[in-house]
Structures are given as structure tokens and as C-alpha cells.
PDB file of C-alpha atoms in Angstrom:
ATOM      1  CA  UNK A   1     -36.033  15.177  50.028  1.00  0.00           C
ATOM      2  CA  UNK A   2     -37.100  17.263  52.985  1.00  0.00           C
ATOM      3  CA  UNK A   3     -38.366  15.601  56.179  1.00  0.00           C
ATOM      4  CA  UNK A   4     -41.902  16.749  55.270  1.00  0.00           C
ATOM      5  CA  UNK A   5     -41.641  14.701  52.049  1.00  0.00           C
ATOM      6  CA  UNK A   6     -41.171  11.534  54.094  1.00  0.00           C
ATOM      7  CA  UNK A   7     -44.053   9.598  55.563  1.00  0.00           C
ATOM      8  CA  UNK A   8     -44.848  11.004  58.996  1.00  0.00           C
ATOM      9  CA  UNK A   9     -44.332   7.648  60.705  1.00  0.00           C
ATOM     10  CA  UNK A  10     -40.652   7.658  59.655  1.00  0.00           C
ATOM     11  CA  UNK A  11     -40.008  10.673  61.883  1.00  0.00           C
ATOM     12  CA  UNK A  12     -42.022  10.137  65.068  1.00  0.00           C
ATOM     13  CA  UNK A  13     -42.425  12.759  67.748  1.00  0.00           C
ATOM     14  CA  UNK A  14     -39.406  13.012  70.039  1.00  0.00           C
ATOM     15  CA  UNK A  15     -36.784  12.642  67.322  1.00  0.00           C
ATOM     16  CA  UNK A  16     -35.176  15.301  65.159  1.00  0.00           C
ATOM     17  CA  UNK A  17     -33.181  15.772  61.990  1.00  0.00           C
ATOM     18  CA  UNK A  18     -29.539  16.569  62.903  1.00  0.00           C
ATOM     19  CA  UNK A  19     -28.515  20.203  62.528  1.00  0.00           C
ATOM     20  CA  UNK A  20     -26.824  20.854  59.149  1.00  0.00           C
ATOM     21  CA  UNK A  21     -23.579  21.712  60.950  1.00  0.00           C
ATOM     22  CA  UNK A  22     -23.609  18.334  62.709  1.00  0.00           C
ATOM     23  CA  UNK A  23     -21.997  16.790  59.648  1.00  0.00           C
ATOM     24  CA  UNK A  24     -18.762  18.554  60.616  1.00  0.00           C
ATOM     25  CA  UNK A  25     -18.384  15.970  63.369  1.00  0.00           C
ATOM     26  CA  UNK A  26     -17.898  13.386  60.622  1.00  0.00           C
ATOM     27  CA  UNK A  27     -14.465  14.906  60.040  1.00  0.00           C
ATOM     28  CA  UNK A  28     -13.207  12.757  62.907  1.00  0.00           C
ATOM     29  CA  UNK A  29     -13.396   9.808  60.487  1.00  0.00           C
ATOM     30  CA  UNK A  30      -9.886  10.779  59.354  1.00  0.00           C
ATOM     31  CA  UNK A  31      -8.615  10.268  62.897  1.00  0.00           C
ATOM     32  CA  UNK A  32     -10.556   7.033  63.205  1.00  0.00           C
ATOM     33  CA  UNK A  33      -9.054   5.551  60.047  1.00  0.00           C
ATOM     34  CA  UNK A  34      -5.634   6.524  61.381  1.00  0.00           C
ATOM     35  CA  UNK A  35      -6.460   4.759  64.625  1.00  0.00           C
ATOM     36  CA  UNK A  36      -7.356   1.660  62.622  1.00  0.00           C
ATOM     37  CA  UNK A  37      -4.050   1.799  60.733  1.00  0.00           C
ATOM     38  CA  UNK A  38      -2.077   1.955  63.988  1.00  0.00           C
ATOM     39  CA  UNK A  39      -4.023  -0.945  65.471  1.00  0.00           C
ATOM     40  CA  UNK A  40      -3.602  -3.021  62.299  1.00  0.00           C
ATOM     41  CA  UNK A  41       0.158  -2.423  62.285  1.00  0.00           C
ATOM     42  CA  UNK A  42       0.426  -3.503  65.917  1.00  0.00           C
ATOM     43  CA  UNK A  43      -1.665  -6.599  65.211  1.00  0.00           C
ATOM     44  CA  UNK A  44       0.568  -7.563  62.282  1.00  0.00           C
ATOM     45  CA  UNK A  45       3.677  -7.290  64.453  1.00  0.00           C
ATOM     46  CA  UNK A  46       2.074  -9.427  67.132  1.00  0.00           C
ATOM     47  CA  UNK A  47       0.981 -12.021  64.585  1.00  0.00           C
ATOM     48  CA  UNK A  48       4.462 -12.258  63.069  1.00  0.00           C
ATOM     49  CA  UNK A  49       5.866 -12.783  66.551  1.00  0.00           C
ATOM     50  CA  UNK A  50       3.458 -15.668  67.228  1.00  0.00           C
ATOM     51  CA  UNK A  51       4.537 -19.127  65.995  1.00  0.00           C
ATOM     52  CA  UNK A  52       2.152 -20.512  63.393  1.00  0.00           C
ATOM     53  CA  UNK A  53       1.380 -23.582  65.510  1.00  0.00           C
ATOM     54  CA  UNK A  54       0.297 -21.319  68.382  1.00  0.00           C
ATOM     55  CA  UNK A  55      -2.173 -19.310  66.342  1.00  0.00           C
ATOM     56  CA  UNK A  56      -5.879 -20.048  66.922  1.00  0.00           C
ATOM     57  CA  UNK A  57      -7.243 -22.617  64.481  1.00  0.00           C
ATOM     58  CA  UNK A  58     -10.927 -22.610  65.368  1.00  0.00           C
ATOM     59  CA  UNK A  59     -13.567 -20.147  64.252  1.00  0.00           C
ATOM     60  CA  UNK A  60     -15.438 -18.298  66.979  1.00  0.00           C
ATOM     61  CA  UNK A  61     -19.179 -18.771  67.205  1.00  0.00           C
ATOM     62  CA  UNK A  62     -21.698 -18.546  64.425  1.00  0.00           C
ATOM     63  CA  UNK A  63     -20.701 -17.078  61.047  1.00  0.00           C
ATOM     64  CA  UNK A  64     -21.022 -13.300  60.697  1.00  0.00           C
ATOM     65  CA  UNK A  65     -22.734 -11.493  57.821  1.00  0.00           C
ATOM     66  CA  UNK A  66     -21.765  -7.823  57.383  1.00  0.00           C
ATOM     67  CA  UNK A  67     -24.383  -5.486  55.865  1.00  0.00           C
ATOM     68  CA  UNK A  68     -23.475  -1.959  54.649  1.00  0.00           C
ATOM     69  CA  UNK A  69     -25.437   1.233  55.132  1.00  0.00           C
ATOM     70  CA  UNK A  70     -27.313   3.556  52.780  1.00  0.00           C
ATOM     71  CA  UNK A  71     -25.348   4.511  49.628  1.00  0.00           C
ATOM     72  CA  UNK A  72     -22.632   2.046  50.652  1.00  0.00           C
ATOM     73  CA  UNK A  73     -21.457  -1.388  49.542  1.00  0.00           C
ATOM     74  CA  UNK A  74     -19.648  -4.343  51.050  1.00  0.00           C
ATOM     75  CA  UNK A  75     -16.284  -2.650  50.604  1.00  0.00           C
ATOM     76  CA  UNK A  76     -17.080  -0.100  53.311  1.00  0.00           C
ATOM     77  CA  UNK A  77     -17.031  -2.877  55.908  1.00  0.00           C
ATOM     78  CA  UNK A  78     -13.914  -4.512  54.502  1.00  0.00           C
ATOM     79  CA  UNK A  79     -11.621  -3.287  57.280  1.00  0.00           C
ATOM     80  CA  UNK A  80     -14.020  -4.463  59.969  1.00  0.00           C
ATOM     81  CA  UNK A  81     -14.291  -7.834  58.244  1.00  0.00           C
ATOM     82  CA  UNK A  82     -10.497  -8.161  58.170  1.00  0.00           C
ATOM     83  CA  UNK A  83     -10.224  -7.388  61.878  1.00  0.00           C
ATOM     84  CA  UNK A  84     -12.990  -9.803  62.855  1.00  0.00           C
ATOM     85  CA  UNK A  85     -11.451 -12.569  60.780  1.00  0.00           C
ATOM     86  CA  UNK A  86      -8.092 -11.987  62.461  1.00  0.00           C
ATOM     87  CA  UNK A  87      -9.831 -12.488  65.806  1.00  0.00           C
ATOM     88  CA  UNK A  88     -11.256 -15.826  64.687  1.00  0.00           C
ATOM     89  CA  UNK A  89     -14.686 -14.970  63.313  1.00  0.00           C
ATOM     90  CA  UNK A  90     -15.822 -16.258  59.939  1.00  0.00           C
ATOM     91  CA  UNK A  91     -17.233 -13.278  58.029  1.00  0.00           C
ATOM     92  CA  UNK A  92     -19.324 -13.031  54.880  1.00  0.00           C
ATOM     93  CA  UNK A  93     -20.261 -10.233  52.530  1.00  0.00           C
ATOM     94  CA  UNK A  94     -23.892  -9.349  51.901  1.00  0.00           C
ATOM     95  CA  UNK A  95     -23.370  -9.041  48.104  1.00  0.00           C
ATOM     96  CA  UNK A  96     -24.894  -5.560  48.276  1.00  0.00           C
ATOM     97  CA  UNK A  97     -22.743  -3.531  45.922  1.00  0.00           C
ATOM     98  CA  UNK A  98     -24.574  -0.270  46.605  1.00  0.00           C
ATOM     99  CA  UNK A  99     -27.402   0.038  49.111  1.00  0.00           C
ATOM    100  CA  UNK A 100     -29.571   2.402  47.066  1.00  0.00           C
ATOM    101  CA  UNK A 101     -32.489   0.234  46.014  1.00  0.00           C
ATOM    102  CA  UNK A 102     -35.884  -0.723  47.370  1.00  0.00           C
ATOM    103  CA  UNK A 103     -35.584  -1.721  51.024  1.00  0.00           C
ATOM    104  CA  UNK A 104     -37.944  -4.673  50.599  1.00  0.00           C
ATOM    105  CA  UNK A 105     -35.845  -5.978  47.719  1.00  0.00           C
ATOM    106  CA  UNK A 106     -32.687  -5.513  49.782  1.00  0.00           C
ATOM    107  CA  UNK A 107     -34.287  -7.423  52.655  1.00  0.00           C
ATOM    108  CA  UNK A 108     -35.231 -10.273  50.310  1.00  0.00           C
ATOM    109  CA  UNK A 109     -31.662 -10.376  48.980  1.00  0.00           C
ATOM    110  CA  UNK A 110     -30.330 -10.428  52.522  1.00  0.00           C
ATOM    111  CA  UNK A 111     -32.679 -13.265  53.468  1.00  0.00           C
ATOM    112  CA  UNK A 112     -31.513 -15.336  50.497  1.00  0.00           C
ATOM    113  CA  UNK A 113     -27.893 -14.708  51.465  1.00  0.00           C
ATOM    114  CA  UNK A 114     -28.614 -15.839  55.025  1.00  0.00           C
ATOM    115  CA  UNK A 115     -30.239 -19.026  53.760  1.00  0.00           C
ATOM    116  CA  UNK A 116     -27.166 -19.780  51.677  1.00  0.00           C
ATOM    117  CA  UNK A 117     -24.744 -19.255  54.573  1.00  0.00           C
ATOM    118  CA  UNK A 118     -26.901 -21.163  57.066  1.00  0.00           C
ATOM    119  CA  UNK A 119     -27.196 -24.097  54.687  1.00  0.00           C
ATOM    120  CA  UNK A 120     -23.449 -24.097  54.015  1.00  0.00           C
ATOM    121  CA  UNK A 121     -22.436 -23.910  57.671  1.00  0.00           C
ATOM    122  CA  UNK A 122     -25.291 -25.816  59.265  1.00  0.00           C
ATOM    123  CA  UNK A 123     -25.874 -23.093  61.815  1.00  0.00           C
ATOM    124  CA  UNK A 124     -27.641 -19.808  62.292  1.00  0.00           C
ATOM    125  CA  UNK A 125     -25.906 -16.566  61.359  1.00  0.00           C
ATOM    126  CA  UNK A 126     -24.963 -13.402  63.224  1.00  0.00           C
ATOM    127  CA  UNK A 127     -25.571 -10.106  61.413  1.00  0.00           C
ATOM    128  CA  UNK A 128     -23.603  -6.892  61.839  1.00  0.00           C
ATOM    129  CA  UNK A 129     -25.335  -3.970  60.122  1.00  0.00           C
ATOM    130  CA  UNK A 130     -24.182  -0.394  59.687  1.00  0.00           C
ATOM    131  CA  UNK A 131     -26.894   2.291  59.583  1.00  0.00           C
ATOM    132  CA  UNK A 132     -29.568   1.126  57.093  1.00  0.00           C
ATOM    133  CA  UNK A 133     -27.886  -2.294  57.107  1.00  0.00           C
ATOM    134  CA  UNK A 134     -28.783  -2.682  60.769  1.00  0.00           C
ATOM    135  CA  UNK A 135     -32.402  -1.815  60.106  1.00  0.00           C
ATOM    136  CA  UNK A 136     -32.528  -4.455  57.374  1.00  0.00           C
ATOM    137  CA  UNK A 137     -30.936  -6.956  59.750  1.00  0.00           C
ATOM    138  CA  UNK A 138     -33.557  -6.399  62.426  1.00  0.00           C
ATOM    139  CA  UNK A 139     -36.405  -6.787  59.954  1.00  0.00           C
ATOM    140  CA  UNK A 140     -35.029 -10.041  58.549  1.00  0.00           C
ATOM    141  CA  UNK A 141     -34.409 -11.394  62.054  1.00  0.00           C
ATOM    142  CA  UNK A 142     -38.092 -10.861  62.857  1.00  0.00           C
ATOM    143  CA  UNK A 143     -39.173 -12.774  59.745  1.00  0.00           C
ATOM    144  CA  UNK A 144     -36.568 -15.540  59.870  1.00  0.00           C
ATOM    145  CA  UNK A 145     -35.481 -16.283  63.437  1.00  0.00           C
ATOM    146  CA  UNK A 146     -34.500 -19.728  62.196  1.00  0.00           C
ATOM    147  CA  UNK A 147     -31.641 -18.103  60.285  1.00  0.00           C
ATOM    148  CA  UNK A 148     -30.424 -15.474  62.765  1.00  0.00           C
ATOM    149  CA  UNK A 149     -28.822 -15.966  66.181  1.00  0.00           C
ATOM    150  CA  UNK A 150     -27.616 -12.434  66.876  1.00  0.00           C
ATOM    151  CA  UNK A 151     -27.774  -8.931  65.415  1.00  0.00           C
ATOM    152  CA  UNK A 152     -25.430  -6.026  66.069  1.00  0.00           C
ATOM    153  CA  UNK A 153     -26.420  -2.620  64.726  1.00  0.00           C
ATOM    154  CA  UNK A 154     -24.150   0.420  64.392  1.00  0.00           C
ATOM    155  CA  UNK A 155     -25.724   3.847  64.081  1.00  0.00           C
ATOM    156  CA  UNK A 156     -29.009   2.378  62.836  1.00  0.00           C
ATOM    157  CA  UNK A 157     -31.934   4.813  63.419  1.00  0.00           C
ATOM    158  CA  UNK A 158     -34.549   2.098  63.797  1.00  0.00           C
ATOM    159  CA  UNK A 159     -36.889   4.187  65.915  1.00  0.00           C
ATOM    160  CA  UNK A 160     -36.962   7.070  63.415  1.00  0.00           C
ATOM    161  CA  UNK A 161     -35.492   6.357  59.951  1.00  0.00           C
ATOM    162  CA  UNK A 162     -36.374   9.889  58.884  1.00  0.00           C
ATOM    163  CA  UNK A 163     -34.154  11.456  61.564  1.00  0.00           C
ATOM    164  CA  UNK A 164     -31.215  11.831  59.215  1.00  0.00           C
ATOM    165  CA  UNK A 165     -29.063  14.684  57.966  1.00  0.00           C
ATOM    166  CA  UNK A 166     -30.223  16.895  55.112  1.00  0.00           C
ATOM    167  CA  UNK A 167     -27.407  15.511  52.929  1.00  0.00           C
ATOM    168  CA  UNK A 168     -28.966  12.050  53.102  1.00  0.00           C
ATOM    169  CA  UNK A 169     -32.369  13.547  52.432  1.00  0.00           C
ATOM    170  CA  UNK A 170     -30.977  15.102  49.251  1.00  0.00           C
ATOM    171  CA  UNK A 171     -29.530  11.745  48.189  1.00  0.00           C
ATOM    172  CA  UNK A 172     -32.880  10.030  48.749  1.00  0.00           C
ATOM    173  CA  UNK A 173     -34.597  12.750  46.736  1.00  0.00           C
ATOM    174  CA  UNK A 174     -32.179  12.215  43.844  1.00  0.00           C
ATOM    175  CA  UNK A 175     -32.737   8.455  43.847  1.00  0.00           C
ATOM    176  CA  UNK A 176     -36.506   8.917  43.831  1.00  0.00           C
ATOM    177  CA  UNK A 177     -36.277  11.366  40.927  1.00  0.00           C
ATOM    178  CA  UNK A 178     -34.074   9.011  38.938  1.00  0.00           C
ATOM    179  CA  UNK A 179     -36.411   6.108  39.673  1.00  0.00           C
ATOM    180  CA  UNK A 180     -39.354   8.197  38.495  1.00  0.00           C
ATOM    181  CA  UNK A 181     -37.403   8.951  35.317  1.00  0.00           C
ATOM    182  CA  UNK A 182     -37.133   5.237  34.612  1.00  0.00           C
ATOM    183  CA  UNK A 183     -33.738   4.256  36.027  1.00  0.00           C
ATOM    184  CA  UNK A 184     -34.195   0.709  37.400  1.00  0.00           C
ATOM    185  CA  UNK A 185     -33.008  -0.672  40.719  1.00  0.00           C
ATOM    186  CA  UNK A 186     -33.299   2.549  42.710  1.00  0.00           C
ATOM    187  CA  UNK A 187     -35.281   3.587  45.752  1.00  0.00           C
ATOM    188  CA  UNK A 188     -38.681   4.894  44.688  1.00  0.00           C
ATOM    189  CA  UNK A 189     -41.258   7.209  46.251  1.00  0.00           C
ATOM    190  CA  UNK A 190     -43.065   4.136  47.590  1.00  0.00           C
ATOM    191  CA  UNK A 191     -39.950   3.356  49.649  1.00  0.00           C
ATOM    192  CA  UNK A 192     -40.215   6.655  51.551  1.00  0.00           C
ATOM    193  CA  UNK A 193     -43.942   7.342  51.614  1.00  0.00           C
ATOM    194  CA  UNK A 194     -45.941   4.335  50.471  1.00  0.00           C
ATOM    195  CA  UNK A 195     -46.650   0.737  51.390  1.00  0.00           C
ATOM    196  CA  UNK A 196     -43.007  -0.261  50.942  1.00  0.00           C
ATOM    197  CA  UNK A 197     -41.922   2.265  53.578  1.00  0.00           C
ATOM    198  CA  UNK A 198     -44.685   1.234  55.952  1.00  0.00           C
ATOM    199  CA  UNK A 199     -43.903  -2.477  55.636  1.00  0.00           C
ATOM    200  CA  UNK A 200     -40.138  -1.979  56.015  1.00  0.00           C
ATOM    201  CA  UNK A 201     -40.541   0.228  59.072  1.00  0.00           C
ATOM    202  CA  UNK A 202     -43.156  -2.074  60.560  1.00  0.00           C
ATOM    203  CA  UNK A 203     -40.919  -5.125  60.248  1.00  0.00           C
ATOM    204  CA  UNK A 204     -38.078  -3.297  61.975  1.00  0.00           C
ATOM    205  CA  UNK A 205     -40.365  -2.500  64.917  1.00  0.00           C
ATOM    206  CA  UNK A 206     -41.966  -5.894  65.454  1.00  0.00           C
ATOM    207  CA  UNK A 207     -41.014  -7.715  68.665  1.00  0.00           C
ATOM    208  CA  UNK A 208     -37.797  -9.647  68.285  1.00  0.00           C
ATOM    209  CA  UNK A 209     -38.329 -13.426  68.630  1.00  0.00           C
ATOM    210  CA  UNK A 210     -36.852 -15.179  71.645  1.00  0.00           C
ATOM    211  CA  UNK A 211     -33.412 -16.656  71.162  1.00  0.00           C
ATOM    212  CA  UNK A 212     -31.948 -13.775  69.153  1.00  0.00           C
ATOM    213  CA  UNK A 213     -29.390 -11.589  70.880  1.00  0.00           C
ATOM    214  CA  UNK A 214     -29.417  -7.877  69.979  1.00  0.00           C
ATOM    215  CA  UNK A 215     -26.836  -5.150  70.586  1.00  0.00           C
ATOM    216  CA  UNK A 216     -27.348  -1.566  69.401  1.00  0.00           C
ATOM    217  CA  UNK A 217     -24.166   0.487  69.125  1.00  0.00           C
ATOM    218  CA  UNK A 218     -24.612   4.251  68.981  1.00  0.00           C
ATOM    219  CA  UNK A 219     -22.602   7.463  69.291  1.00  0.00           C
ATOM    220  CA  UNK A 220     -23.631  10.868  70.545  1.00  0.00           C
ATOM    221  CA  UNK A 221     -21.075  12.260  68.090  1.00  0.00           C
ATOM    222  CA  UNK A 222     -23.069  10.864  65.163  1.00  0.00           C
ATOM    223  CA  UNK A 223     -23.410  13.670  62.629  1.00  0.00           C
ATOM    224  CA  UNK A 224     -25.698  11.814  60.221  1.00  0.00           C
ATOM    225  CA  UNK A 225     -28.585  10.440  62.292  1.00  0.00           C
ATOM    226  CA  UNK A 226     -30.227  11.269  65.615  1.00  0.00           C
ATOM    227  CA  UNK A 227     -28.385   8.970  68.027  1.00  0.00           C
ATOM    228  CA  UNK A 228     -31.521   8.601  70.143  1.00  0.00           C
ATOM    229  CA  UNK A 229     -33.206   6.798  67.245  1.00  0.00           C
ATOM    230  CA  UNK A 230     -30.455   4.151  67.348  1.00  0.00           C
ATOM    231  CA  UNK A 231     -31.215   2.967  70.887  1.00  0.00           C
ATOM    232  CA  UNK A 232     -33.800   0.243  70.464  1.00  0.00           C
ATOM    233  CA  UNK A 233     -35.435  -0.433  73.850  1.00  0.00           C
ATOM    234  CA  UNK A 234     -35.191  -4.204  73.388  1.00  0.00           C
ATOM    235  CA  UNK A 235     -31.467  -4.102  72.598  1.00  0.00           C
ATOM    236  CA  UNK A 236     -28.379  -4.035  74.769  1.00  0.00           C
ATOM    237  CA  UNK A 237     -27.252  -0.454  74.167  1.00  0.00           C
ATOM    238  CA  UNK A 238     -23.512   0.207  73.820  1.00  0.00           C
ATOM    239  CA  UNK A 239     -22.251   3.769  73.496  1.00  0.00           C
ATOM    240  CA  UNK A 240     -19.067   4.511  71.577  1.00  0.00           C
ATOM    241  CA  UNK A 241     -17.249   7.717  70.680  1.00  0.00           C
ATOM    242  CA  UNK A 242     -17.105   7.756  66.898  1.00  0.00           C
ATOM    243  CA  UNK A 243     -18.514   9.437  63.841  1.00  0.00           C
ATOM    244  CA  UNK A 244     -21.284   7.762  61.870  1.00  0.00           C
ATOM    245  CA  UNK A 245     -18.894   6.884  59.052  1.00  0.00           C
ATOM    246  CA  UNK A 246     -16.119   5.912  61.444  1.00  0.00           C
ATOM    247  CA  UNK A 247     -18.204   3.178  63.027  1.00  0.00           C
ATOM    248  CA  UNK A 248     -17.272   1.032  60.048  1.00  0.00           C
ATOM    249  CA  UNK A 249     -13.558   1.002  60.911  1.00  0.00           C
ATOM    250  CA  UNK A 250     -12.790   2.620  64.272  1.00  0.00           C
ATOM    251  CA  UNK A 251     -11.016  -0.144  66.264  1.00  0.00           C
ATOM    252  CA  UNK A 252     -12.895   0.847  69.421  1.00  0.00           C
ATOM    253  CA  UNK A 253     -16.166   0.150  67.622  1.00  0.00           C
ATOM    254  CA  UNK A 254     -14.781  -3.102  66.222  1.00  0.00           C
ATOM    255  CA  UNK A 255     -13.946  -4.112  69.797  1.00  0.00           C
ATOM    256  CA  UNK A 256     -17.556  -3.395  70.782  1.00  0.00           C
ATOM    257  CA  UNK A 257     -18.808  -5.453  67.844  1.00  0.00           C
ATOM    258  CA  UNK A 258     -16.565  -8.433  68.616  1.00  0.00           C
ATOM    259  CA  UNK A 259     -17.630  -8.265  72.255  1.00  0.00           C
ATOM    260  CA  UNK A 260     -21.286  -8.393  71.199  1.00  0.00           C
ATOM    261  CA  UNK A 261     -20.588 -11.335  68.901  1.00  0.00           C
ATOM    262  CA  UNK A 262     -18.835 -13.232  71.670  1.00  0.00           C
ATOM    263  CA  UNK A 263     -21.745 -12.680  74.065  1.00  0.00           C
ATOM    264  CA  UNK A 264     -24.149 -14.514  71.798  1.00  0.00           C
ATOM    265  CA  UNK A 265     -24.888 -18.176  72.427  1.00  0.00           C
ATOM    266  CA  UNK A 266     -23.272 -20.090  69.568  1.00  0.00           C
ATOM    267  CA  UNK A 267     -24.809 -22.885  67.550  1.00  0.00           C
ATOM    268  CA  UNK A 268     -21.507 -24.569  66.789  1.00  0.00           C
ATOM    269  CA  UNK A 269     -17.762 -24.100  66.796  1.00  0.00           C
ATOM    270  CA  UNK A 270     -16.302 -24.140  63.310  1.00  0.00           C
ATOM    271  CA  UNK A 271     -12.770 -25.234  62.498  1.00  0.00           C
ATOM    272  CA  UNK A 272     -10.725 -23.759  59.702  1.00  0.00           C
ATOM    273  CA  UNK A 273     -11.797 -26.317  57.130  1.00  0.00           C
ATOM    274  CA  UNK A 274     -15.396 -25.210  57.595  1.00  0.00           C
ATOM    275  CA  UNK A 275     -16.655 -28.341  59.328  1.00  0.00           C
ATOM    276  CA  UNK A 276     -18.832 -28.219  62.422  1.00  0.00           C
ATOM    277  CA  UNK A 277     -17.467 -29.662  65.625  1.00  0.00           C
TER     278      UNK A 277
END
């Protein structure tokens, strides 16, 4: 789907679709996954060298819900989840197996998941969202500040969702065509041009309620979206050096995420058995 096929408000003036060759920068994801493997190996050695009784037993801060990006599922944030858990955070999956459906439906699913976690833990939840996942997180935080204490977005083009690479535009076009042909559960034309698109974008631009921390992580090396669209003016902006895909597992990005999670005021400290203290 070409940018002109999107609703005009999804690509405001001042933002641009990345050059087709920009996707070549995503090749650094191979280096970034290697960097993760080296960090994970070092962490395992350090953990084995630490007596069990000396290992941290408490969970850090509010629980963390990880939300994948467009075309992706929970598995894409599996390495980040593993690293955050090793640091002491309690992480949860979004139960989004493939983020290819209606954005309003995905937001409703995310809200229900937040309610379940908040009820189980007796505390608000922190959300870490990659790309589209971050946009969903911001929209849900606006609607349900009672459920969300902190959001961290990674490469999420909240200011201009249409400022994405032509490869993503082609994927959106395919989903819309399949939806029009009768395949259920897919993004439809209404999600990119109609009321669904307008409501989703509007919710992601509403003022964030007081009491919710917000960090927007972005990279000028992003080959998928216009990095400028990822810097929400109400967020604490953190620049990293990573590809769009690599944000999901580059240890330097994970460090930025954990730092943002630790900055947030916590509702409770959870111990390993899941009780509040």
C-alpha cells in the first residue's frame, strides 16, 4: 500500500517514508544478535559463579508486559524477556501471536491482558512495546491509567504511523486485500483509512494522564520507520544505536529498557512467590 493509500493524518507534514535503500541498515541485526549471545554467555558464567543464596530473590518494581510490533508475535521479544527476568523483573507475554489484525481489536486484547495481570498482582503494570506494540501501549495507557504505571516504546512511530518503509506498506496492502477477500482476523482498509485508523491514531496522541512514566527509545539507524516519528514530545527520549529489528534483542537497548523500568515509581515490591510486600 503506497503512502498515498493511507489516510493523510497518518503521515503528517514534516515526516517522510524511509528511502527504499534504508532497509539495508537492518543488516546490522546479525551483529546485534551476536552481541546478545556474547552478553548472555557472560551472564550465565557470572550466575554460575554466584552462590544460590546470594542471588536476588525479590522482583523489581511493577510487572512488565511485552508487546510485539507489526507482523510479529510474542516470540520476537523472548530474548528481551529472558534478560529482564534475569535482572529481577517479572515479565508477561501479550498473547499476541501475530500482530496483523485490527488495531482496535489488538488494543482491546491488550487491555484485557492488563486487567488480568493487574488483578493477579494487585498492582499496575509497566508496558514495553516494540514498534506498533508501543503505539498500542500508549493508546491503552490513555484509556486505562488505572492499569498502567509506565510505558517504554522502542522504534514506535507514534507521531506518523505512515512514515514506514515500502516493504511494510506492501505487507499492509496484502493484509487489506486478504481481508477484503474474506480472510478473518486481518487488518482491513478501515484500519488504514477509516474510522478505525482515526480512533487508533487519536488515542495514541491524547495527553498522557499524570502518574504514568513514559520513555521513547529511538535509533537514527532505523531502516523501517522515520526515527523522528518515534520521539514523542511528552516522553523521555533515549537514543540508541541499533536497527529497527535489533531493538528487540540488542543488549544495549535492553539496558536502556531496564533503566527506564527502574526509573518508574513502583506500586509494590514482589517476592518470588508472587506475593506483594
